[in-house]
Amino acid sequence: MTATVVQGFRRYEFTSTVTNFLSTLAREMNTFPYEDVNWKVTYFPNDPYSQPRAHNAQTRTYSSPQGSLTFENLRNSNLFFSLCLNISVSYSSSSNAWTTYGYQLRCGLTKSTVDLSPYPDISLELGEEANIPFHTSNGNTTLNITYKWTVFPLKEAIFIFGEAQNNIGYAYPFRLYLGRLLPYEKEDPTVENDFIGIFSHAPVASDSNWANNSLYNVGRGIIKASRNNKKYELYNFCTSAQATSPGLGNRYFISPWYVFQPAEGVRGEFQQMRTIVFKDAKQFPDGTMIDLDGKRYHVFHVNDQQQPTSIKSWIDFDGKGRAIQPYFFDSNTLLGDGQRAILFELPTEVSK
């Protein structure tokens, strides 16, 4: 494990398989002296929502629970997330045989009122499309892939970045943002506290409203409440990060992650995160600090893992194939020269 600590800012790095990801993440963020200052992280090895059941015979359990994790913000109890590891499976009663389709995460935005178990309220029913796959599948393909993980727990958000170390032809480059979004306008008090979302590399849902918005080639996630107070509304997100750095000298192309909904327009952006393109990234190595526009940022270099070379699809919990193009930046390549990076805003010290 490696941990970077700068003025209350944390960056965790570790390597683990998919099945050990959640338990290792909880251990690393709770290890002295690197306990996280913004989030309480708890691992539940026997969470019932992480026990795989066949989508076509839900009373049949495939294996023991795969484990779940919760993030609870230490300053704002409304910021709460659950990640439940599961496997998509089907069962044939005629041949007494199982078909497995791969590891996935089921996510939640609300703490359970029944008990302490993680509660994936975004995808409670087997067959939900809001699950986050780790790899492609065409049936009986369940790969326990090893990832190099980099985790950034911010004041009101968490960003998780995973690069596969094996099974590159099947593994998805893993990206996950969980947290509050920064609105561009003052919002109605009844919804402003629920501008909280989960956004991953795997676009979710197949609502007809998204048909004209490049359904499988745009970043997408779930917001706790829309401007119209619709619960668990779908939103797009995007950057302008494929453009090269402009001009000469020490100029950079910087972009936020814009969060928008077709009926509402752009509502806001990810918190404490920007993308940047350097003309010469060697001037700012990974992990360095950079001052821009009166703010200080931590530089995280992004070396994009190649996309799967085989089947760009996955099987959901309902046994249906979902065609997707893993997506987090505008493009896997840059226009022109330069290197893309992510900037994480560092806490600032206020003198009195």
GROMACS .gro file of C-alpha atoms in nm:
model
  352
    1MET     CA    1   0.000   0.000   0.000
    2THR     CA    2   0.109   0.355  -0.073
    3ALA     CA    3  -0.058   0.658   0.077
    4THR     CA    4   0.007   1.024  -0.007
    5VAL     CA    5  -0.095   1.280   0.256
    6VAL     CA    6  -0.083   1.655   0.190
    7GLN     CA    7  -0.269   1.903   0.412
    8GLY     CA    8  -0.560   1.668   0.474
    9PHE     CA    9  -0.554   1.529   0.117
   10ARG     CA   10  -0.527   1.151   0.079
   11ARG     CA   11  -0.429   0.935  -0.217
   12TYR     CA   12  -0.428   0.557  -0.170
   13GLU     CA   13  -0.265   0.308  -0.408
   14PHE     CA   14  -0.277  -0.071  -0.390
   15THR     CA   15  -0.313  -0.382  -0.604
   16SER     CA   16  -0.581  -0.645  -0.552
   17THR     CA   17  -0.806  -0.888  -0.731
   18VAL     CA   18  -1.173  -0.803  -0.782
   19THR     CA   19  -1.283  -1.035  -0.500
   20ASN     CA   20  -1.043  -0.865  -0.256
   21PHE     CA   21  -1.104  -0.511  -0.378
   22LEU     CA   22  -1.360  -0.395  -0.122
   23SER     CA   23  -1.196  -0.559   0.180
   24THR     CA   24  -0.854  -0.424   0.080
   25LEU     CA   25  -0.993  -0.075   0.019
   26ALA     CA   26  -1.152  -0.067   0.365
   27ARG     CA   27  -0.830  -0.192   0.526
   28GLU     CA   28  -0.608   0.062   0.352
   29MET     CA   29  -0.831   0.359   0.438
   30ASN     CA   30  -0.851   0.249   0.802
   31THR     CA   31  -0.481   0.178   0.859
   32PHE     CA   32  -0.294   0.399   1.105
   33PRO     CA   33  -0.156   0.661   1.046
   34TYR     CA   34  -0.340   0.697   0.715
   35GLU     CA   35  -0.700   0.677   0.835
   36ASP     CA   36  -0.912   0.890   0.610
   37VAL     CA   37  -1.015   1.227   0.751
   38ASN     CA   38  -1.333   1.265   0.544
   39TRP     CA   39  -1.493   0.921   0.524
   40LYS     CA   40  -1.581   0.630   0.751
   41VAL     CA   41  -1.524   0.308   0.555
   42THR     CA   42  -1.679  -0.019   0.673
   43TYR     CA   43  -1.654  -0.366   0.518
   44PHE     CA   44  -1.932  -0.626   0.553
   45PRO     CA   45  -1.814  -0.974   0.444
   46ASN     CA   46  -2.156  -1.139   0.480
   47ASP     CA   47  -2.391  -0.873   0.347
   48PRO     CA   48  -2.699  -1.057   0.207
   49TYR     CA   49  -2.715  -0.823  -0.095
   50SER     CA   50  -2.372  -0.949  -0.203
   51GLN     CA   51  -2.483  -1.312  -0.216
   52PRO     CA   52  -2.522  -1.418  -0.581
   53ARG     CA   53  -2.863  -1.556  -0.673
   54ALA     CA   54  -2.979  -1.679  -1.011
   55HIS     CA   55  -3.179  -1.412  -1.194
   56ASN     CA   56  -3.418  -1.681  -1.327
   57ALA     CA   57  -3.448  -1.869  -0.995
   58GLN     CA   58  -3.396  -1.609  -0.727
   59THR     CA   59  -3.434  -1.850  -0.439
   60ARG     CA   60  -3.123  -2.036  -0.560
   61THR     CA   61  -2.796  -1.904  -0.421
   62TYR     CA   62  -2.486  -1.954  -0.632
   63SER     CA   63  -2.215  -1.893  -0.373
   64SER     CA   64  -2.142  -1.733  -0.040
   65PRO     CA   65  -2.163  -1.352  -0.011
   66GLN     CA   66  -1.892  -1.165  -0.201
   67GLY     CA   67  -1.872  -0.874   0.045
   68SER     CA   68  -1.993  -0.514   0.060
   69LEU     CA   69  -1.858  -0.177   0.167
   70THR     CA   70  -2.004   0.152   0.282
   71PHE     CA   71  -1.867   0.506   0.267
   72GLU     CA   72  -2.014   0.749   0.520
   73ASN     CA   73  -1.907   1.112   0.517
   74LEU     CA   74  -1.789   1.224   0.861
   75ARG     CA   75  -1.934   1.576   0.823
   76ASN     CA   76  -2.255   1.513   0.630
   77SER     CA   77  -2.462   1.201   0.698
   78ASN     CA   78  -2.656   1.257   0.374
   79LEU     CA   79  -2.341   1.156   0.186
   80PHE     CA   80  -2.358   0.778   0.208
   81PHE     CA   81  -2.270   0.512  -0.051
   82SER     CA   82  -2.275   0.134  -0.061
   83LEU     CA   83  -2.089  -0.096  -0.300
   84CYS     CA   84  -2.197  -0.462  -0.305
   85LEU     CA   85  -1.989  -0.712  -0.502
   86ASN     CA   86  -2.193  -0.974  -0.682
   87ILE     CA   87  -2.190  -1.221  -0.970
   88SER     CA   88  -2.450  -1.238  -1.246
   89VAL     CA   89  -2.566  -1.601  -1.281
   90SER     CA   90  -2.846  -1.812  -1.427
   91TYR     CA   91  -2.962  -2.160  -1.335
   92SER     CA   92  -3.092  -2.444  -1.548
   93SER     CA   93  -3.334  -2.662  -1.351
   94SER     CA   94  -3.340  -2.923  -1.629
   95SER     CA   95  -2.965  -2.986  -1.621
   96ASN     CA   96  -2.896  -2.859  -1.269
   97ALA     CA   97  -2.623  -2.636  -1.415
   98TRP     CA   98  -2.509  -2.277  -1.354
   99THR     CA   99  -2.399  -2.018  -1.608
  100THR     CA  100  -2.188  -1.730  -1.474
  101TYR     CA  101  -2.151  -1.390  -1.639
  102GLY     CA  102  -1.897  -1.199  -1.434
  103TYR     CA  103  -1.838  -0.981  -1.129
  104GLN     CA  104  -2.035  -0.660  -1.090
  105LEU     CA  105  -2.096  -0.394  -0.828
  106ARG     CA  106  -2.445  -0.308  -0.710
  107CYS     CA  107  -2.461   0.046  -0.569
  108GLY     CA  108  -2.664   0.240  -0.317
  109LEU     CA  109  -2.711   0.602  -0.213
  110THR     CA  110  -2.911   0.557   0.108
  111LYS     CA  111  -2.844   0.397   0.444
  112SER     CA  112  -3.071   0.107   0.532
  113THR     CA  113  -3.337   0.186   0.792
  114VAL     CA  114  -3.374  -0.183   0.879
  115ASP     CA  115  -3.023  -0.284   0.985
  116LEU     CA  116  -2.659  -0.196   0.931
  117SER     CA  117  -2.618  -0.406   0.616
  118PRO     CA  118  -2.518  -0.217   0.300
  119TYR     CA  119  -2.825  -0.146   0.095
  120PRO     CA  120  -2.784  -0.116  -0.286
  121ASP     CA  121  -3.105   0.081  -0.332
  122ILE     CA  122  -3.016   0.181  -0.690
  123SER     CA  123  -3.026  -0.184  -0.796
  124LEU     CA  124  -3.227  -0.379  -0.540
  125GLU     CA  125  -3.390  -0.608  -0.794
  126LEU     CA  126  -3.194  -0.870  -0.984
  127GLY     CA  127  -3.173  -0.754  -1.344
  128GLU     CA  128  -3.106  -0.384  -1.282
  129GLU     CA  129  -2.889  -0.215  -1.543
  130ALA     CA  130  -2.729   0.020  -1.292
  131ASN     CA  131  -2.468  -0.241  -1.199
  132ILE     CA  132  -2.101  -0.174  -1.272
  133PRO     CA  133  -1.922  -0.457  -1.457
  134PHE     CA  134  -1.551  -0.531  -1.428
  135HIS     CA  135  -1.517  -0.719  -1.757
  136THR     CA  136  -1.695  -0.831  -2.073
  137SER     CA  137  -1.881  -1.159  -2.085
  138ASN     CA  138  -2.050  -1.394  -2.328
  139GLY     CA  139  -2.151  -1.660  -2.078
  140ASN     CA  140  -1.950  -1.864  -1.828
  141THR     CA  141  -1.685  -1.593  -1.813
  142THR     CA  142  -1.609  -1.481  -1.458
  143LEU     CA  143  -1.259  -1.338  -1.432
  144ASN     CA  144  -1.104  -1.245  -1.098
  145ILE     CA  145  -0.894  -0.971  -1.255
  146THR     CA  146  -0.603  -0.804  -1.076
  147TYR     CA  147  -0.625  -0.424  -1.080
  148LYS     CA  148  -0.387  -0.148  -0.975
  149TRP     CA  149  -0.617   0.083  -0.778
  150THR     CA  150  -0.576   0.454  -0.705
  151VAL     CA  151  -0.834   0.604  -0.469
  152PHE     CA  152  -0.890   0.974  -0.399
  153PRO     CA  153  -1.125   1.039  -0.102
  154LEU     CA  154  -1.210   1.409  -0.123
  155LYS     CA  155  -1.404   1.626   0.119
  156GLU     CA  156  -1.745   1.536  -0.027
  157ALA     CA  157  -1.661   1.285  -0.300
  158ILE     CA  158  -1.454   0.974  -0.378
  159PHE     CA  159  -1.289   0.890  -0.708
  160ILE     CA  160  -1.172   0.532  -0.777
  161PHE     CA  161  -0.943   0.456  -1.071
  162GLY     CA  162  -0.855   0.099  -1.168
  163GLU     CA  163  -0.614  -0.027  -1.434
  164ALA     CA  164  -0.622  -0.401  -1.509
  165GLN     CA  165  -0.294  -0.590  -1.474
  166ASN     CA  166  -0.413  -0.902  -1.658
  167ASN     CA  167  -0.695  -1.014  -1.889
  168ILE     CA  168  -0.658  -0.687  -2.079
  169GLY     CA  169  -0.868  -0.814  -2.368
  170TYR     CA  170  -1.168  -0.852  -2.138
  171ALA     CA  171  -1.113  -0.607  -1.851
  172TYR     CA  172  -1.277  -0.265  -1.844
  173PRO     CA  173  -1.072   0.037  -1.736
  174PHE     CA  174  -1.249   0.099  -1.404
  175ARG     CA  175  -1.366   0.453  -1.320
  176LEU     CA  176  -1.606   0.549  -1.043
  177TYR     CA  177  -1.708   0.887  -0.898
  178LEU     CA  178  -1.927   0.890  -0.587
  179GLY     CA  179  -2.017   1.217  -0.424
  180ARG     CA  180  -2.184   1.553  -0.414
  181LEU     CA  181  -2.201   1.756  -0.733
  182LEU     CA  182  -2.132   2.129  -0.749
  183PRO     CA  183  -2.439   2.314  -0.884
  184TYR     CA  184  -2.397   2.617  -1.109
  185GLU     CA  185  -2.710   2.791  -0.978
  186LYS     CA  186  -2.884   2.825  -0.643
  187GLU     CA  187  -3.130   2.536  -0.616
  188ASP     CA  188  -3.459   2.474  -0.442
  189PRO     CA  189  -3.391   2.375  -0.079
  190THR     CA  190  -3.604   2.062  -0.124
  191VAL     CA  191  -3.357   1.915  -0.377
  192GLU     CA  192  -3.025   2.093  -0.323
  193ASN     CA  193  -2.902   1.843  -0.063
  194ASP     CA  194  -2.973   1.551  -0.299
  195PHE     CA  195  -2.753   1.663  -0.587
  196ILE     CA  196  -2.545   1.354  -0.512
  197GLY     CA  197  -2.455   1.086  -0.763
  198ILE     CA  198  -2.272   0.774  -0.873
  199PHE     CA  199  -2.098   0.781  -1.213
  200SER     CA  200  -1.895   0.494  -1.358
  201HIS     CA  201  -1.722   0.382  -1.678
  202ALA     CA  202  -2.029   0.179  -1.773
  203PRO     CA  203  -2.330   0.376  -1.903
  204VAL     CA  204  -2.649   0.263  -1.733
  205ALA     CA  205  -3.012   0.206  -1.836
  206SER     CA  206  -3.183   0.199  -2.172
  207ASP     CA  207  -3.452   0.462  -2.131
  208SER     CA  208  -3.588   0.589  -2.464
  209ASN     CA  209  -3.521   0.947  -2.350
  210TRP     CA  210  -3.152   0.884  -2.414
  211ALA     CA  211  -3.193   0.756  -2.770
  212ASN     CA  212  -3.067   1.080  -2.926
  213ASN     CA  213  -2.778   1.121  -2.685
  214SER     CA  214  -2.540   0.848  -2.805
  215LEU     CA  215  -2.688   0.594  -2.566
  216TYR     CA  216  -2.381   0.372  -2.538
  217ASN     CA  217  -2.111   0.634  -2.599
  218VAL     CA  218  -2.168   0.885  -2.324
  219GLY     CA  219  -2.089   0.887  -1.956
  220ARG     CA  220  -2.392   0.837  -1.739
  221GLY     CA  221  -2.486   0.798  -1.377
  222ILE     CA  222  -2.761   0.821  -1.117
  223ILE     CA  223  -2.850   1.135  -0.921
  224LYS     CA  224  -3.031   1.107  -0.587
  225ALA     CA  225  -3.288   1.368  -0.693
  226SER     CA  226  -3.332   1.578  -1.007
  227ARG     CA  227  -3.426   1.946  -1.016
  228ASN     CA  228  -3.786   1.826  -1.047
  229ASN     CA  229  -3.738   1.604  -0.741
  230LYS     CA  230  -3.749   1.281  -0.941
  231LYS     CA  231  -3.564   1.021  -0.736
  232TYR     CA  232  -3.267   0.838  -0.890
  233GLU     CA  233  -3.273   1.033  -1.215
  234LEU     CA  234  -3.034   0.950  -1.498
  235TYR     CA  235  -2.776   1.216  -1.588
  236ASN     CA  236  -2.503   1.239  -1.850
  237PHE     CA  237  -2.155   1.369  -1.780
  238CYS     CA  238  -1.873   1.475  -2.010
  239THR     CA  239  -1.556   1.680  -2.036
  240SER     CA  240  -1.371   1.852  -2.318
  241ALA     CA  241  -1.054   1.666  -2.227
  242GLN     CA  242  -0.970   1.524  -2.568
  243ALA     CA  243  -0.857   1.863  -2.700
  244THR     CA  244  -0.488   1.930  -2.698
  245SER     CA  245  -0.323   2.201  -2.488
  246PRO     CA  246  -0.348   2.533  -2.672
  247GLY     CA  247  -0.091   2.795  -2.759
  248LEU     CA  248   0.268   2.841  -2.648
  249GLY     CA  249   0.430   2.880  -2.311
  250ASN     CA  250   0.277   2.762  -1.987
  251ARG     CA  251  -0.081   2.740  -2.104
  252TYR     CA  252  -0.309   2.442  -2.037
  253PHE     CA  253  -0.645   2.317  -2.149
  254ILE     CA  254  -0.855   2.258  -1.836
  255SER     CA  255  -1.209   2.122  -1.820
  256PRO     CA  256  -1.455   2.020  -1.548
  257TRP     CA  257  -1.678   1.715  -1.566
  258TYR     CA  258  -2.010   1.868  -1.670
  259VAL     CA  259  -2.320   1.693  -1.533
  260PHE     CA  260  -2.634   1.737  -1.738
  261GLN     CA  261  -2.978   1.596  -1.815
  262PRO     CA  262  -3.144   1.643  -2.156
  263ALA     CA  263  -3.459   1.795  -2.007
  264GLU     CA  264  -3.270   2.018  -1.761
  265GLY     CA  265  -2.948   2.115  -1.936
  266VAL     CA  266  -2.616   2.140  -1.753
  267ARG     CA  267  -2.679   2.138  -1.381
  268GLY     CA  268  -2.328   2.135  -1.236
  269GLU     CA  269  -2.000   1.944  -1.221
  270PHE     CA  270  -1.793   1.695  -1.023
  271GLN     CA  271  -1.644   1.837  -0.702
  272GLN     CA  272  -1.272   1.910  -0.663
  273MET     CA  273  -1.182   1.747  -0.997
  274ARG     CA  274  -1.066   1.884  -1.332
  275THR     CA  275  -0.905   1.737  -1.640
  276ILE     CA  276  -0.598   1.899  -1.791
  277VAL     CA  277  -0.386   1.846  -2.100
  278PHE     CA  278  -0.014   1.924  -2.072
  279LYS     CA  279   0.194   1.997  -2.377
  280ASP     CA  280   0.487   1.848  -2.189
  281ALA     CA  281   0.374   1.632  -1.898
  282LYS     CA  282   0.735   1.573  -1.787
  283GLN     CA  283   0.730   1.924  -1.641
  284PHE     CA  284   0.463   1.807  -1.394
  285PRO     CA  285   0.524   1.442  -1.293
  286ASP     CA  286   0.253   1.234  -1.133
  287GLY     CA  287   0.195   1.339  -0.773
  288THR     CA  288   0.328   1.693  -0.804
  289MET     CA  289   0.137   2.009  -0.712
  290ILE     CA  290   0.044   2.284  -0.953
  291ASP     CA  291  -0.100   2.632  -0.885
  292LEU     CA  292  -0.367   2.752  -1.129
  293ASP     CA  293  -0.618   3.036  -1.097
  294GLY     CA  294  -0.550   3.084  -0.729
  295LYS     CA  295  -0.599   2.717  -0.640
  296ARG     CA  296  -0.355   2.433  -0.577
  297TYR     CA  297  -0.399   2.093  -0.737
  298HIS     CA  298  -0.255   1.743  -0.707
  299VAL     CA  299  -0.157   1.600  -1.048
  300PHE     CA  300  -0.264   1.245  -1.136
  301HIS     CA  301  -0.136   1.114  -1.470
  302VAL     CA  302  -0.384   0.911  -1.671
  303ASN     CA  303  -0.241   0.631  -1.881
  304ASP     CA  304  -0.551   0.498  -2.049
  305GLN     CA  305  -0.578   0.121  -2.049
  306GLN     CA  306  -0.685  -0.013  -2.385
  307GLN     CA  307  -1.049  -0.110  -2.423
  308PRO     CA  308  -1.149  -0.478  -2.437
  309THR     CA  309  -1.062  -0.639  -2.769
  310SER     CA  310  -1.327  -0.910  -2.757
  311ILE     CA  311  -1.690  -0.855  -2.665
  312LYS     CA  312  -1.782  -0.501  -2.568
  313SER     CA  313  -2.084  -0.608  -2.373
  314TRP     CA  314  -2.180  -0.759  -2.042
  315ILE     CA  315  -2.465  -0.967  -1.902
  316ASP     CA  316  -2.685  -0.800  -1.644
  317PHE     CA  317  -2.857  -0.971  -1.349
  318ASP     CA  318  -3.156  -1.044  -1.572
  319GLY     CA  319  -2.944  -1.251  -1.809
  320LYS     CA  320  -2.966  -0.992  -2.087
  321GLY     CA  321  -2.670  -0.877  -2.292
  322ARG     CA  322  -2.589  -0.505  -2.273
  323ALA     CA  323  -2.373  -0.347  -2.541
  324ILE     CA  324  -2.158  -0.069  -2.398
  325GLN     CA  325  -1.852   0.134  -2.480
  326PRO     CA  326  -1.659   0.202  -2.157
  327TYR     CA  327  -1.652   0.579  -2.124
  328PHE     CA  328  -1.518   0.834  -1.882
  329PHE     CA  329  -1.329   1.089  -2.090
  330ASP     CA  330  -1.449   1.232  -2.420
  331SER     CA  331  -1.212   1.007  -2.607
  332ASN     CA  332  -0.942   0.748  -2.554
  333THR     CA  333  -0.705   0.958  -2.764
  334LEU     CA  334  -0.602   1.322  -2.771
  335LEU     CA  335  -0.624   1.549  -3.071
  336GLY     CA  336  -0.265   1.647  -3.136
  337ASP     CA  337   0.020   1.615  -2.890
  338GLY     CA  338   0.012   1.628  -2.513
  339GLN     CA  339  -0.089   1.411  -2.222
  340ARG     CA  340  -0.412   1.415  -2.028
  341ALA     CA  341  -0.411   1.422  -1.649
  342ILE     CA  342  -0.659   1.471  -1.366
  343LEU     CA  343  -0.629   1.755  -1.117
  344PHE     CA  344  -0.759   1.715  -0.762
  345GLU     CA  345  -0.809   2.038  -0.571
  346LEU     CA  346  -0.610   2.048  -0.248
  347PRO     CA  347  -0.746   2.196   0.075
  348THR     CA  348  -0.627   2.552   0.132
  349GLU     CA  349  -0.506   2.699   0.457
  350VAL     CA  350  -0.684   3.015   0.563
  351SER     CA  351  -0.478   3.266   0.763
  352LYS     CA  352  -0.650   3.470   1.029
   0.00000   0.00000   0.00000
